[in-house]
């Protein structure tokens, strides 16, 4: 296994011909520390938990997906724009590529959910959702509809604070992730992404009621999160999935 690539706030590779373009907006990143052994069995074959100072993390990330577009086509205004809330883990493969592994991806548009499940084998789930800004707070809600478990939900309210001029090593580790690992080809595949540096703000978590993490097969958080961050968002380009050997698909 190669040594993991250095954590970098800038994308290591340029996505010249994007498979997908989109914007990720109004993001709230909430993270809890977890022992790597507790989540290792939930990662795709060929990956292991990525760690920072011996610890890995469970992330609950709520945001707005905006104007998803295929190839170089303009983003779609309605079907391509919707709230989304993800439960994710942190992974590294034998080639040293650091990434995320999604355990669940709740979204409010049924057609993108079906396309994500069928076309990319991603754990998309159809939910009633909203993202609302009131005063200096942002509230994210979700209630799962299909395929279940029905009743899985989240309600998060956060207040963004001061802009982070220089993120800590942990903040870079949790946010500067330049691809996802998923079982695209029966074995693990890697889907790269590229975007500008995150504009990050520390945030106060006013409320967090959820059972999405437990519904995703993970231990329910037992205490306060170790990190709560907010970002107004970035434009994103996703490349083609790479096979385990790192060769892009034809």
mmCIF file of C-alpha atoms in Angstrom:
data_model
loop_
_atom_site.group_PDB
_atom_site.id
_atom_site.type_symbol
_atom_site.label_atom_id
_atom_site.label_comp_id
_atom_site.label_asym_id
_atom_site.label_seq_id
_atom_site.Cartn_x
_atom_site.Cartn_y
_atom_site.Cartn_z
ATOM 1 C CA UNK A 1 0.000 0.000 0.000
ATOM 2 C CA UNK A 2 1.355 3.409 -0.975
ATOM 3 C CA UNK A 3 1.768 6.142 1.599
ATOM 4 C CA UNK A 4 -1.381 8.324 1.710
ATOM 5 C CA UNK A 5 -1.155 11.502 -0.326
ATOM 6 C CA UNK A 6 -0.567 14.684 1.633
ATOM 7 C CA UNK A 7 -3.693 16.508 2.774
ATOM 8 C CA UNK A 8 -3.929 19.594 0.579
ATOM 9 C CA UNK A 9 -6.492 22.427 0.501
ATOM 10 C CA UNK A 10 -6.052 22.514 -3.289
ATOM 11 C CA UNK A 11 -7.142 19.778 -5.697
ATOM 12 C CA UNK A 12 -4.111 17.661 -6.666
ATOM 13 C CA UNK A 13 -5.371 17.087 -10.223
ATOM 14 C CA UNK A 14 -7.292 19.107 -12.791
ATOM 15 C CA UNK A 15 -10.558 17.680 -14.111
ATOM 16 C CA UNK A 16 -10.208 18.753 -17.747
ATOM 17 C CA UNK A 17 -13.384 17.111 -19.085
ATOM 18 C CA UNK A 18 -15.943 16.878 -16.280
ATOM 19 C CA UNK A 19 -18.452 14.067 -16.120
ATOM 20 C CA UNK A 20 -20.624 16.288 -13.908
ATOM 21 C CA UNK A 21 -20.650 19.934 -12.862
ATOM 22 C CA UNK A 22 -22.552 21.280 -9.884
ATOM 23 C CA UNK A 23 -22.433 23.714 -6.997
ATOM 24 C CA UNK A 24 -22.421 22.774 -3.331
ATOM 25 C CA UNK A 25 -23.981 25.630 -1.337
ATOM 26 C CA UNK A 26 -24.758 26.527 2.305
ATOM 27 C CA UNK A 27 -22.877 23.568 3.749
ATOM 28 C CA UNK A 28 -22.817 22.572 7.401
ATOM 29 C CA UNK A 29 -20.092 20.037 8.274
ATOM 30 C CA UNK A 30 -20.627 18.222 11.598
ATOM 31 C CA UNK A 31 -18.089 15.607 12.725
ATOM 32 C CA UNK A 32 -17.624 13.127 15.537
ATOM 33 C CA UNK A 33 -14.459 11.171 16.271
ATOM 34 C CA UNK A 34 -14.655 7.371 16.074
ATOM 35 C CA UNK A 35 -12.177 4.533 16.459
ATOM 36 C CA UNK A 36 -11.065 3.206 13.049
ATOM 37 C CA UNK A 37 -11.836 -0.412 13.973
ATOM 38 C CA UNK A 38 -15.507 0.451 14.483
ATOM 39 C CA UNK A 39 -15.999 1.567 10.872
ATOM 40 C CA UNK A 40 -13.405 -0.429 8.917
ATOM 41 C CA UNK A 41 -15.948 -3.123 7.977
ATOM 42 C CA UNK A 42 -18.255 -0.515 6.426
ATOM 43 C CA UNK A 43 -15.766 0.655 3.798
ATOM 44 C CA UNK A 44 -15.478 -0.746 0.253
ATOM 45 C CA UNK A 45 -13.056 -3.590 -0.344
ATOM 46 C CA UNK A 46 -9.612 -2.187 -1.069
ATOM 47 C CA UNK A 47 -9.901 0.794 1.282
ATOM 48 C CA UNK A 48 -9.167 1.367 4.963
ATOM 49 C CA UNK A 49 -10.174 4.170 7.328
ATOM 50 C CA UNK A 50 -8.226 7.358 6.777
ATOM 51 C CA UNK A 51 -7.025 8.803 10.065
ATOM 52 C CA UNK A 52 -5.807 12.062 11.536
ATOM 53 C CA UNK A 53 -3.542 11.531 14.538
ATOM 54 C CA UNK A 54 -4.830 7.954 14.879
ATOM 55 C CA UNK A 55 -8.531 8.807 14.801
ATOM 56 C CA UNK A 56 -11.093 8.718 12.012
ATOM 57 C CA UNK A 57 -14.400 10.560 11.788
ATOM 58 C CA UNK A 58 -18.086 10.249 10.994
ATOM 59 C CA UNK A 59 -19.421 13.235 9.096
ATOM 60 C CA UNK A 60 -22.968 14.571 8.819
ATOM 61 C CA UNK A 61 -22.970 17.110 5.989
ATOM 62 C CA UNK A 62 -26.090 19.103 5.062
ATOM 63 C CA UNK A 63 -26.164 21.438 2.062
ATOM 64 C CA UNK A 64 -27.879 22.529 -1.148
ATOM 65 C CA UNK A 65 -26.972 20.856 -4.421
ATOM 66 C CA UNK A 66 -27.359 23.446 -7.177
ATOM 67 C CA UNK A 67 -27.654 23.124 -10.963
ATOM 68 C CA UNK A 68 -26.182 19.681 -11.599
ATOM 69 C CA UNK A 69 -25.088 19.394 -15.237
ATOM 70 C CA UNK A 70 -23.710 16.575 -17.387
ATOM 71 C CA UNK A 71 -20.404 17.009 -19.251
ATOM 72 C CA UNK A 72 -20.208 20.631 -20.456
ATOM 73 C CA UNK A 73 -23.971 21.150 -20.568
ATOM 74 C CA UNK A 74 -25.516 23.928 -18.442
ATOM 75 C CA UNK A 75 -26.741 22.895 -15.012
ATOM 76 C CA UNK A 76 -30.390 21.907 -14.713
ATOM 77 C CA UNK A 77 -32.322 24.521 -12.667
ATOM 78 C CA UNK A 78 -35.068 22.321 -11.126
ATOM 79 C CA UNK A 79 -34.132 18.646 -11.186
ATOM 80 C CA UNK A 80 -30.497 19.597 -10.650
ATOM 81 C CA UNK A 81 -31.128 21.765 -7.565
ATOM 82 C CA UNK A 82 -32.181 20.226 -4.247
ATOM 83 C CA UNK A 83 -31.265 19.874 -0.556
ATOM 84 C CA UNK A 84 -29.040 16.948 0.379
ATOM 85 C CA UNK A 85 -27.732 15.508 3.651
ATOM 86 C CA UNK A 86 -24.939 12.915 3.689
ATOM 87 C CA UNK A 87 -23.484 10.551 6.255
ATOM 88 C CA UNK A 88 -19.878 9.884 5.315
ATOM 89 C CA UNK A 89 -16.679 8.175 6.397
ATOM 90 C CA UNK A 90 -13.036 8.820 5.470
ATOM 91 C CA UNK A 91 -11.053 6.383 3.380
ATOM 92 C CA UNK A 92 -7.696 5.754 1.744
ATOM 93 C CA UNK A 93 -6.887 3.132 -0.896
ATOM 94 C CA UNK A 94 -3.791 1.128 -1.848
ATOM 95 C CA UNK A 95 -2.654 3.919 -4.185
ATOM 96 C CA UNK A 96 -2.674 6.463 -1.385
ATOM 97 C CA UNK A 97 -5.759 8.282 -2.684
ATOM 98 C CA UNK A 98 -7.688 9.867 0.152
ATOM 99 C CA UNK A 99 -11.453 10.107 -0.220
ATOM 100 C CA UNK A 100 -14.852 9.814 1.367
ATOM 101 C CA UNK A 101 -17.272 6.909 1.507
ATOM 102 C CA UNK A 102 -20.957 7.773 1.623
ATOM 103 C CA UNK A 103 -23.077 5.626 3.895
ATOM 104 C CA UNK A 104 -26.285 7.512 3.030
ATOM 105 C CA UNK A 105 -27.230 10.421 0.761
ATOM 106 C CA UNK A 106 -30.679 11.863 1.442
ATOM 107 C CA UNK A 107 -31.960 14.109 -1.369
ATOM 108 C CA UNK A 108 -35.323 15.666 -2.187
ATOM 109 C CA UNK A 109 -35.573 14.965 -5.959
ATOM 110 C CA UNK A 110 -36.663 11.450 -6.899
ATOM 111 C CA UNK A 111 -35.179 11.349 -10.430
ATOM 112 C CA UNK A 112 -31.621 12.239 -9.296
ATOM 113 C CA UNK A 113 -32.000 9.713 -6.472
ATOM 114 C CA UNK A 114 -32.871 6.926 -8.925
ATOM 115 C CA UNK A 115 -30.089 7.978 -11.326
ATOM 116 C CA UNK A 116 -27.535 8.006 -8.502
ATOM 117 C CA UNK A 117 -28.606 4.576 -7.254
ATOM 118 C CA UNK A 118 -28.796 2.913 -10.675
ATOM 119 C CA UNK A 119 -26.050 4.726 -12.577
ATOM 120 C CA UNK A 120 -23.429 5.106 -9.840
ATOM 121 C CA UNK A 121 -24.528 2.586 -7.185
ATOM 122 C CA UNK A 122 -24.535 5.374 -4.624
ATOM 123 C CA UNK A 123 -26.706 5.145 -1.479
ATOM 124 C CA UNK A 124 -29.135 7.896 -2.489
ATOM 125 C CA UNK A 125 -32.456 8.043 -0.620
ATOM 126 C CA UNK A 126 -35.552 10.103 -1.356
ATOM 127 C CA UNK A 127 -36.566 12.434 1.471
ATOM 128 C CA UNK A 128 -38.682 15.479 2.225
ATOM 129 C CA UNK A 129 -36.117 18.201 2.856
ATOM 130 C CA UNK A 130 -35.613 21.914 3.322
ATOM 131 C CA UNK A 131 -32.800 24.426 3.863
ATOM 132 C CA UNK A 132 -33.930 27.728 5.395
ATOM 133 C CA UNK A 133 -31.926 30.763 6.459
ATOM 134 C CA UNK A 134 -33.565 32.881 9.171
ATOM 135 C CA UNK A 135 -31.602 35.815 10.525
ATOM 136 C CA UNK A 136 -28.079 34.572 11.233
ATOM 137 C CA UNK A 137 -29.000 30.870 11.400
ATOM 138 C CA UNK A 138 -29.480 28.091 8.857
ATOM 139 C CA UNK A 139 -31.831 25.141 9.455
ATOM 140 C CA UNK A 140 -31.663 21.867 7.514
ATOM 141 C CA UNK A 141 -34.448 19.278 7.773
ATOM 142 C CA UNK A 142 -34.977 15.849 6.243
ATOM 143 C CA UNK A 143 -37.530 13.062 6.599
ATOM 144 C CA UNK A 144 -36.933 9.883 4.604
ATOM 145 C CA UNK A 145 -39.542 8.616 2.159
ATOM 146 C CA UNK A 146 -37.938 5.833 0.088
ATOM 147 C CA UNK A 147 -36.495 3.227 0.211
ATOM 148 C CA UNK A 148 -36.098 3.522 3.944
ATOM 149 C CA UNK A 149 -35.842 3.009 6.750
ATOM 150 C CA UNK A 150 -38.867 5.294 6.792
ATOM 151 C CA UNK A 151 -38.720 7.598 9.757
ATOM 152 C CA UNK A 152 -35.000 8.332 9.390
ATOM 153 C CA UNK A 153 -34.724 12.080 9.885
ATOM 154 C CA UNK A 154 -32.540 15.042 10.740
ATOM 155 C CA UNK A 155 -33.094 18.592 11.966
ATOM 156 C CA UNK A 156 -29.991 20.755 12.227
ATOM 157 C CA UNK A 157 -29.731 24.448 13.093
ATOM 158 C CA UNK A 158 -26.364 26.209 12.996
ATOM 159 C CA UNK A 159 -25.128 29.764 13.343
ATOM 160 C CA UNK A 160 -22.060 30.573 11.206
ATOM 161 C CA UNK A 161 -19.369 32.522 13.041
ATOM 162 C CA UNK A 162 -16.007 34.001 12.128
ATOM 163 C CA UNK A 163 -14.222 33.286 8.846
ATOM 164 C CA UNK A 164 -11.330 30.854 9.234
ATOM 165 C CA UNK A 165 -8.200 32.480 7.819
ATOM 166 C CA UNK A 166 -5.996 29.399 8.208
ATOM 167 C CA UNK A 167 -7.823 26.086 8.842
ATOM 168 C CA UNK A 168 -6.260 23.631 11.262
ATOM 169 C CA UNK A 169 -4.843 20.320 10.116
ATOM 170 C CA UNK A 170 -8.045 18.585 11.223
ATOM 171 C CA UNK A 171 -10.242 21.104 9.379
ATOM 172 C CA UNK A 172 -8.278 20.517 6.187
ATOM 173 C CA UNK A 173 -8.498 16.738 6.732
ATOM 174 C CA UNK A 174 -12.294 16.844 7.086
ATOM 175 C CA UNK A 175 -13.047 19.152 4.156
ATOM 176 C CA UNK A 176 -10.232 18.898 1.579
ATOM 177 C CA UNK A 177 -11.319 15.559 0.114
ATOM 178 C CA UNK A 178 -10.668 15.189 -3.597
ATOM 179 C CA UNK A 179 -12.632 12.072 -4.447
ATOM 180 C CA UNK A 180 -15.005 9.360 -3.305
ATOM 181 C CA UNK A 181 -14.505 5.614 -3.050
ATOM 182 C CA UNK A 182 -17.384 3.432 -4.144
ATOM 183 C CA UNK A 183 -17.983 -0.054 -5.565
ATOM 184 C CA UNK A 184 -18.388 1.191 -9.143
ATOM 185 C CA UNK A 185 -16.859 -1.891 -10.767
ATOM 186 C CA UNK A 186 -17.403 -4.674 -8.280
ATOM 187 C CA UNK A 187 -14.128 -3.581 -6.684
ATOM 188 C CA UNK A 188 -13.409 -0.148 -5.329
ATOM 189 C CA UNK A 189 -13.426 2.730 -7.784
ATOM 190 C CA UNK A 190 -12.463 6.358 -7.263
ATOM 191 C CA UNK A 191 -14.429 9.369 -8.526
ATOM 192 C CA UNK A 192 -12.269 12.525 -8.408
ATOM 193 C CA UNK A 193 -13.494 16.069 -7.919
ATOM 194 C CA UNK A 194 -12.034 19.544 -8.263
ATOM 195 C CA UNK A 195 -13.132 22.858 -6.752
ATOM 196 C CA UNK A 196 -11.619 26.063 -5.333
ATOM 197 C CA UNK A 197 -10.429 26.191 -1.757
ATOM 198 C CA UNK A 198 -13.268 26.050 0.725
ATOM 199 C CA UNK A 199 -14.302 29.364 2.271
ATOM 200 C CA UNK A 200 -14.785 28.087 5.825
ATOM 201 C CA UNK A 201 -16.411 29.526 8.929
ATOM 202 C CA UNK A 202 -16.557 28.049 12.381
ATOM 203 C CA UNK A 203 -20.167 27.538 13.434
ATOM 204 C CA UNK A 204 -22.230 27.135 16.575
ATOM 205 C CA UNK A 205 -24.474 24.089 16.510
ATOM 206 C CA UNK A 206 -27.746 25.262 18.069
ATOM 207 C CA UNK A 207 -29.571 21.945 17.636
ATOM 208 C CA UNK A 208 -28.947 18.577 16.039
ATOM 209 C CA UNK A 209 -31.666 15.955 16.230
ATOM 210 C CA UNK A 210 -31.089 13.011 13.917
ATOM 211 C CA UNK A 211 -31.019 9.265 13.506
ATOM 212 C CA UNK A 212 -29.427 9.194 10.039
ATOM 213 C CA UNK A 213 -26.085 8.065 11.439
ATOM 214 C CA UNK A 214 -27.572 5.041 13.210
ATOM 215 C CA UNK A 215 -29.741 4.290 10.150
ATOM 216 C CA UNK A 216 -26.523 4.173 8.104
ATOM 217 C CA UNK A 217 -25.207 1.331 10.278
ATOM 218 C CA UNK A 218 -22.891 3.447 12.430
ATOM 219 C CA UNK A 219 -22.785 3.893 16.189
ATOM 220 C CA UNK A 220 -25.043 6.783 17.194
ATOM 221 C CA UNK A 221 -22.988 9.785 18.373
ATOM 222 C CA UNK A 222 -22.531 9.714 22.122
ATOM 223 C CA UNK A 223 -21.563 13.323 22.731
ATOM 224 C CA UNK A 224 -20.945 16.714 21.218
ATOM 225 C CA UNK A 225 -19.277 16.880 17.817
ATOM 226 C CA UNK A 226 -15.570 17.716 17.689
ATOM 227 C CA UNK A 227 -15.976 20.053 14.711
ATOM 228 C CA UNK A 228 -18.799 22.201 13.301
ATOM 229 C CA UNK A 229 -18.034 24.227 10.179
ATOM 230 C CA UNK A 230 -20.025 26.243 7.652
ATOM 231 C CA UNK A 231 -19.248 27.194 4.070
ATOM 232 C CA UNK A 232 -21.258 29.307 1.608
ATOM 233 C CA UNK A 233 -20.085 26.844 -1.023
ATOM 234 C CA UNK A 234 -18.001 26.179 -4.127
ATOM 235 C CA UNK A 235 -18.480 25.218 -7.798
ATOM 236 C CA UNK A 236 -17.445 21.606 -8.412
ATOM 237 C CA UNK A 237 -16.257 19.495 -11.351
ATOM 238 C CA UNK A 238 -16.409 15.683 -11.031
ATOM 239 C CA UNK A 239 -14.220 13.496 -13.230
ATOM 240 C CA UNK A 240 -14.809 10.020 -14.561
ATOM 241 C CA UNK A 241 -14.508 7.106 -12.129
ATOM 242 C CA UNK A 242 -11.107 5.422 -12.073
ATOM 243 C CA UNK A 243 -10.686 1.668 -11.699
ATOM 244 C CA UNK A 244 -8.754 0.358 -8.700
ATOM 245 C CA UNK A 245 -5.542 0.568 -10.763
ATOM 246 C CA UNK A 246 -6.185 4.251 -11.375
ATOM 247 C CA UNK A 247 -7.116 3.883 -15.062
ATOM 248 C CA UNK A 248 -10.100 6.076 -16.073
ATOM 249 C CA UNK A 249 -13.048 4.280 -17.592
ATOM 250 C CA UNK A 250 -13.311 4.467 -21.398
#
